[in-house]
XYZ file of N, CA and C in Angstrom:
345
model
N -9.083 -5.739 18.430
C -7.790 -4.557 17.910
C -7.497 -4.913 16.650
N -7.389 -4.050 15.720
C -7.329 -3.845 14.150
C -5.607 -4.052 14.151
N -5.397 -5.161 13.461
C -3.785 -5.366 13.278
C -3.665 -5.610 11.476
N -2.782 -4.788 11.141
C -2.502 -5.134 9.526
C -0.866 -5.318 9.685
N -1.040 -6.389 8.725
C 0.729 -7.199 8.488
C 0.801 -6.863 6.986
N 1.815 -6.192 6.887
C 2.604 -6.181 5.162
C 3.661 -7.351 5.323
N 3.765 -7.228 3.564
C 4.904 -8.080 3.645
C 5.441 -7.899 2.035
N 6.680 -8.400 1.602
C 6.732 -8.344 0.263
C 7.840 -7.125 0.094
N 8.189 -6.247 0.830
C 9.253 -5.239 0.443
C 10.566 -6.029 0.665
N 11.628 -5.105 0.330
C 13.037 -5.548 0.056
C 13.879 -4.685 -0.566
N 14.890 -5.356 -1.000
C 15.829 -4.605 -2.318
C 15.590 -5.160 -3.612
N 15.244 -4.362 -4.516
C 15.072 -4.641 -5.829
C 15.788 -3.799 -6.870
N 16.302 -4.271 -7.695
C 16.996 -3.706 -8.970
C 16.255 -2.609 -9.559
N 16.726 -1.187 -10.229
C 16.019 -0.608 -11.093
C 15.714 -1.370 -12.076
N 13.957 -1.108 -12.450
C 13.491 -1.836 -13.772
C 12.785 -3.195 -13.176
N 13.212 -3.600 -11.843
C 12.454 -4.769 -11.493
C 11.086 -4.330 -11.009
N 10.374 -5.563 -10.370
C 9.066 -5.658 -9.915
C 8.912 -6.343 -8.451
N 7.907 -5.975 -7.773
C 7.747 -6.531 -6.872
C 5.975 -6.218 -6.409
N 5.841 -6.993 -5.496
C 4.252 -7.373 -5.089
C 4.246 -7.169 -3.412
N 3.668 -6.125 -3.179
C 3.357 -5.821 -1.493
C 1.996 -6.339 -1.175
N 1.975 -6.818 -0.115
C 0.298 -7.316 0.375
C 0.447 -6.868 1.944
N -0.589 -6.657 2.310
C -1.186 -6.225 3.555
C -2.589 -6.998 3.953
N -2.674 -7.738 5.087
C -3.863 -8.444 5.397
C -4.240 -7.665 6.788
N -5.431 -7.397 6.937
C -6.316 -6.899 8.086
C -7.064 -7.684 9.046
N -6.925 -7.557 9.941
C -7.226 -8.535 11.136
C -8.051 -7.680 12.215
N -9.116 -8.248 12.821
C -9.690 -7.432 14.168
C -10.419 -6.090 13.485
N -10.990 -5.877 12.311
C -11.795 -5.193 12.002
C -13.293 -5.831 11.982
N -13.995 -4.882 12.830
C -15.271 -5.358 13.009
C -16.314 -4.659 12.074
N -15.861 -3.575 11.277
C -16.833 -3.284 10.455
C -16.335 -2.922 9.126
N -17.251 -2.670 8.094
C -16.922 -2.830 6.595
C -15.848 -1.993 6.518
N -14.824 -2.546 5.599
C -13.762 -1.664 5.169
C -14.192 -0.946 4.084
N -14.204 0.415 4.153
C -14.149 1.448 2.732
C -13.181 1.345 1.864
N -12.057 1.520 2.521
C -11.063 1.919 1.348
C -9.750 1.304 2.057
N -8.895 0.613 1.201
C -7.565 0.175 1.572
C -6.369 0.788 0.485
N -5.362 0.779 0.984
C -4.486 1.565 0.189
C -2.863 1.451 0.711
N -1.976 2.254 0.283
C -0.774 2.158 0.291
C -0.508 3.533 0.340
N 0.448 4.005 1.217
C 1.129 5.129 1.206
C 2.717 5.116 1.456
N 3.640 5.950 0.965
C 5.180 5.695 1.353
C 5.613 6.960 1.683
N 6.743 6.939 2.362
C 7.547 7.598 3.366
C 8.860 7.531 2.815
N 9.375 8.494 1.932
C 10.773 8.612 1.495
C 11.512 9.323 2.672
N 13.024 9.215 2.633
C 13.727 10.236 3.328
C 13.780 11.469 3.389
N 13.531 12.315 3.923
C 13.331 13.860 3.677
C 12.006 14.406 3.497
N 11.072 13.320 3.060
C 9.797 13.782 2.344
C 8.471 13.431 3.388
N 7.374 13.847 3.115
C 6.356 13.580 3.612
C 5.720 12.291 3.391
N 4.432 11.934 4.076
C 4.305 10.561 3.742
C 2.974 11.067 2.495
N 3.344 10.051 1.214
C 2.317 10.564 0.185
C 1.439 9.098 -0.112
N 0.728 9.274 -0.766
C -0.424 8.446 -1.332
C 0.548 7.871 -2.418
N 0.243 6.334 -2.540
C 0.501 5.717 -3.515
C -0.580 5.223 -4.543
N -1.420 4.512 -3.832
C -2.634 3.731 -4.383
C -3.862 3.410 -3.417
N -4.991 3.726 -3.654
C -6.045 3.288 -2.889
C -7.172 2.365 -3.655
N -7.725 1.650 -3.136
C -9.071 1.041 -3.944
C -10.128 0.669 -2.650
N -11.408 0.940 -3.415
C -12.412 1.099 -2.557
C -13.090 -0.708 -2.694
N -14.046 -0.872 -1.647
C -14.559 -2.254 -1.551
C -15.225 -2.297 -2.921
N -15.603 -1.525 -3.830
C -16.234 -1.754 -5.134
C -15.256 -1.863 -6.235
N -13.884 -1.609 -5.980
C -13.054 -2.043 -6.857
C -12.615 -0.627 -7.650
N -13.137 0.663 -7.306
C -12.498 1.991 -7.690
C -11.144 2.332 -7.125
N -10.246 2.431 -8.259
C -9.027 2.670 -7.744
C -8.252 4.169 -7.896
N -7.363 4.546 -7.361
C -6.852 6.006 -7.282
C -5.284 5.829 -7.695
N -4.378 6.432 -8.227
C -3.093 6.239 -8.394
C -2.141 7.531 -8.057
N -1.445 7.534 -7.384
C -0.427 8.679 -7.617
C 0.080 8.798 -8.862
N 0.475 10.147 -9.441
C 0.865 10.184 -10.769
C 2.211 9.598 -10.977
N 3.279 9.600 -9.976
C 4.368 8.990 -10.123
C 4.352 7.381 -10.602
N 3.309 6.917 -10.163
C 3.240 5.474 -10.141
C 2.319 5.075 -11.268
N 1.649 5.888 -11.526
C 0.438 5.725 -12.613
C 1.072 4.847 -13.977
N 0.418 3.793 -14.208
C 0.970 3.294 -15.499
C 1.991 1.847 -15.267
N 2.300 1.952 -13.991
C 3.250 0.892 -13.937
C 3.086 0.337 -12.457
N 1.906 0.650 -11.963
C 1.873 -0.052 -10.607
C -0.027 -0.345 -11.002
N -0.202 -1.753 -10.014
C -1.706 -2.124 -9.815
C -1.799 -2.472 -8.646
N -2.771 -1.941 -8.230
C -3.365 -2.193 -6.885
C -5.023 -3.359 -6.994
N -5.206 -4.106 -5.968
C -5.782 -5.098 -5.962
C -6.548 -5.369 -4.714
N -7.539 -5.949 -4.353
C -7.786 -6.205 -3.010
C -8.721 -7.738 -3.134
N -8.684 -8.474 -1.973
C -9.592 -9.690 -1.858
C -10.263 -9.123 -0.597
N -11.671 -9.027 -0.870
C -12.459 -8.436 0.280
C -12.716 -9.813 1.070
N -12.887 -10.789 0.819
C -13.145 -12.017 1.539
C -11.832 -12.107 2.585
N -10.369 -12.055 2.349
C -9.294 -11.987 3.026
C -9.026 -10.841 3.708
N -9.813 -9.773 3.381
C -9.575 -8.290 3.736
C -7.966 -8.162 3.444
N -7.415 -8.494 2.326
C -6.076 -8.252 1.911
C -6.095 -7.441 0.638
N -5.232 -6.402 0.688
C -4.708 -5.221 -0.520
C -3.581 -6.035 -0.801
N -3.355 -5.719 -2.300
C -1.910 -6.014 -3.150
C -1.662 -4.888 -3.998
N -0.255 -4.465 -4.074
C 0.084 -3.856 -4.932
C 1.360 -4.310 -5.408
N 1.286 -4.053 -6.965
C 2.195 -4.611 -7.769
C 2.733 -3.468 -8.308
N 4.369 -3.441 -8.055
C 4.937 -2.463 -8.945
C 5.854 -2.642 -9.881
N 5.683 -2.259 -10.960
C 6.725 -2.587 -12.200
C 7.677 -1.389 -12.462
N 8.853 -1.737 -13.387
C 9.670 -0.666 -13.591
C 9.990 0.244 -12.377
N 10.491 -0.424 -11.517
C 10.904 0.170 -10.333
C 11.912 1.092 -10.483
N 11.871 2.248 -9.815
C 13.081 3.434 -9.845
C 13.481 3.576 -8.540
N 14.767 3.933 -8.522
C 15.503 4.686 -7.424
C 14.645 5.385 -6.747
N 13.704 6.447 -7.139
C 12.767 7.306 -6.378
C 11.868 6.665 -5.543
N 11.494 5.301 -6.020
C 10.478 4.491 -5.380
C 10.917 3.948 -3.875
N 12.162 4.170 -3.478
C 12.596 3.917 -2.447
C 12.253 4.434 -1.262
N 11.421 3.716 -0.456
C 10.479 4.231 0.396
C 9.960 3.284 1.634
N 9.521 3.652 2.756
C 8.835 2.844 3.733
C 7.579 2.646 3.200
N 6.807 1.567 2.872
C 5.505 1.745 2.491
C 4.642 1.136 3.281
N 3.395 1.963 3.519
C 2.612 1.839 4.804
C 1.180 1.409 4.349
N 0.669 0.418 4.677
C -0.544 -0.123 4.313
C -1.651 0.569 5.193
N -2.896 1.141 4.547
C -3.827 1.939 5.361
C -4.999 1.482 5.049
N -6.014 1.126 6.190
C -7.382 0.792 5.821
C -8.296 1.902 6.607
N -9.089 1.983 5.717
C -10.473 2.881 6.219
C -11.972 2.645 6.449
N -12.342 2.665 7.527
C -13.851 2.289 7.663
C -14.521 3.475 7.829
N -15.619 3.648 8.351
C -16.506 4.921 8.562
C -16.296 5.168 9.798
N -15.440 4.563 10.878
C -15.242 4.924 12.195
C -13.434 5.174 12.356
N -13.289 5.261 10.956
C -11.682 5.711 11.505
C -10.790 5.129 10.347
N -9.532 4.964 10.809
C -8.287 4.427 9.625
C -7.213 3.637 10.693
N -6.606 2.824 10.159
C -5.474 2.099 10.568
C -4.499 2.013 9.669
N -3.211 1.720 10.462
C -2.192 1.907 9.634
C -1.121 0.787 9.823
N -0.383 0.087 8.873
C 0.520 -0.712 9.173
C 1.929 -0.226 9.787
N 2.771 -1.110 10.278
C 3.955 -0.948 10.787
C 4.918 -0.460 9.660
N 4.663 -0.671 8.663
C 5.373 -0.339 7.312
C 6.430 -1.473 6.818
N 6.833 -1.264 5.394
C 7.702 -2.246 4.908
C 8.579 -1.520 3.890
N 9.752 -1.527 4.068
C 10.910 -1.087 3.609
C 11.102 -1.446 1.756
N 11.161 -0.719 0.777
C 11.576 -0.736 -0.372
C 12.408 -0.073 -0.779
N 13.469 -0.933 -1.089
C 14.768 -0.280 -1.903
C 15.181 -0.513 -2.851
N 15.104 0.250 -3.782
C 15.493 0.275 -5.212
C 16.903 0.666 -5.542
N 17.802 -0.409 -5.809
C 19.213 -0.045 -6.013
C 19.679 -1.196 -6.626
N 21.051 -0.756 -7.359
C 21.737 -1.745 -7.959
C 23.044 -2.142 -7.299
C-alpha cells in the first residue's frame, strides 16, 4: 500500500520561509514525477511544483523564483522550499507521486502565512 507522509507545514510570517517534505513508501514501481499541489479556501487544487526523476522541474507562475523543489530518489522523498511567503500562499499543501500505473496523494499539510 502506497503511503505518503508530509511534514513541514505550519504558521509562518509574511516574508518567511519553510520547507515541506514528503516521503513515499510502499511504491513498487519507478516514480516518474513527484510534486506539490495546494488547495486554498474557495479555490480548486492547483499545481505548485513538480520534479521528474531526471530532475526536470516545473513551477506555477505564482511561486516561480521564490520556490525550489528537489528530490532524493534513494529516499523517495521530495522537498519544497518556499521563500518570501505571502498570505496568498496560505493553503493545504498536498504531495503527489506519479508512476506509470497511477498516482497517489498525501493527506495534506496546512501552511498559514499570517502575522
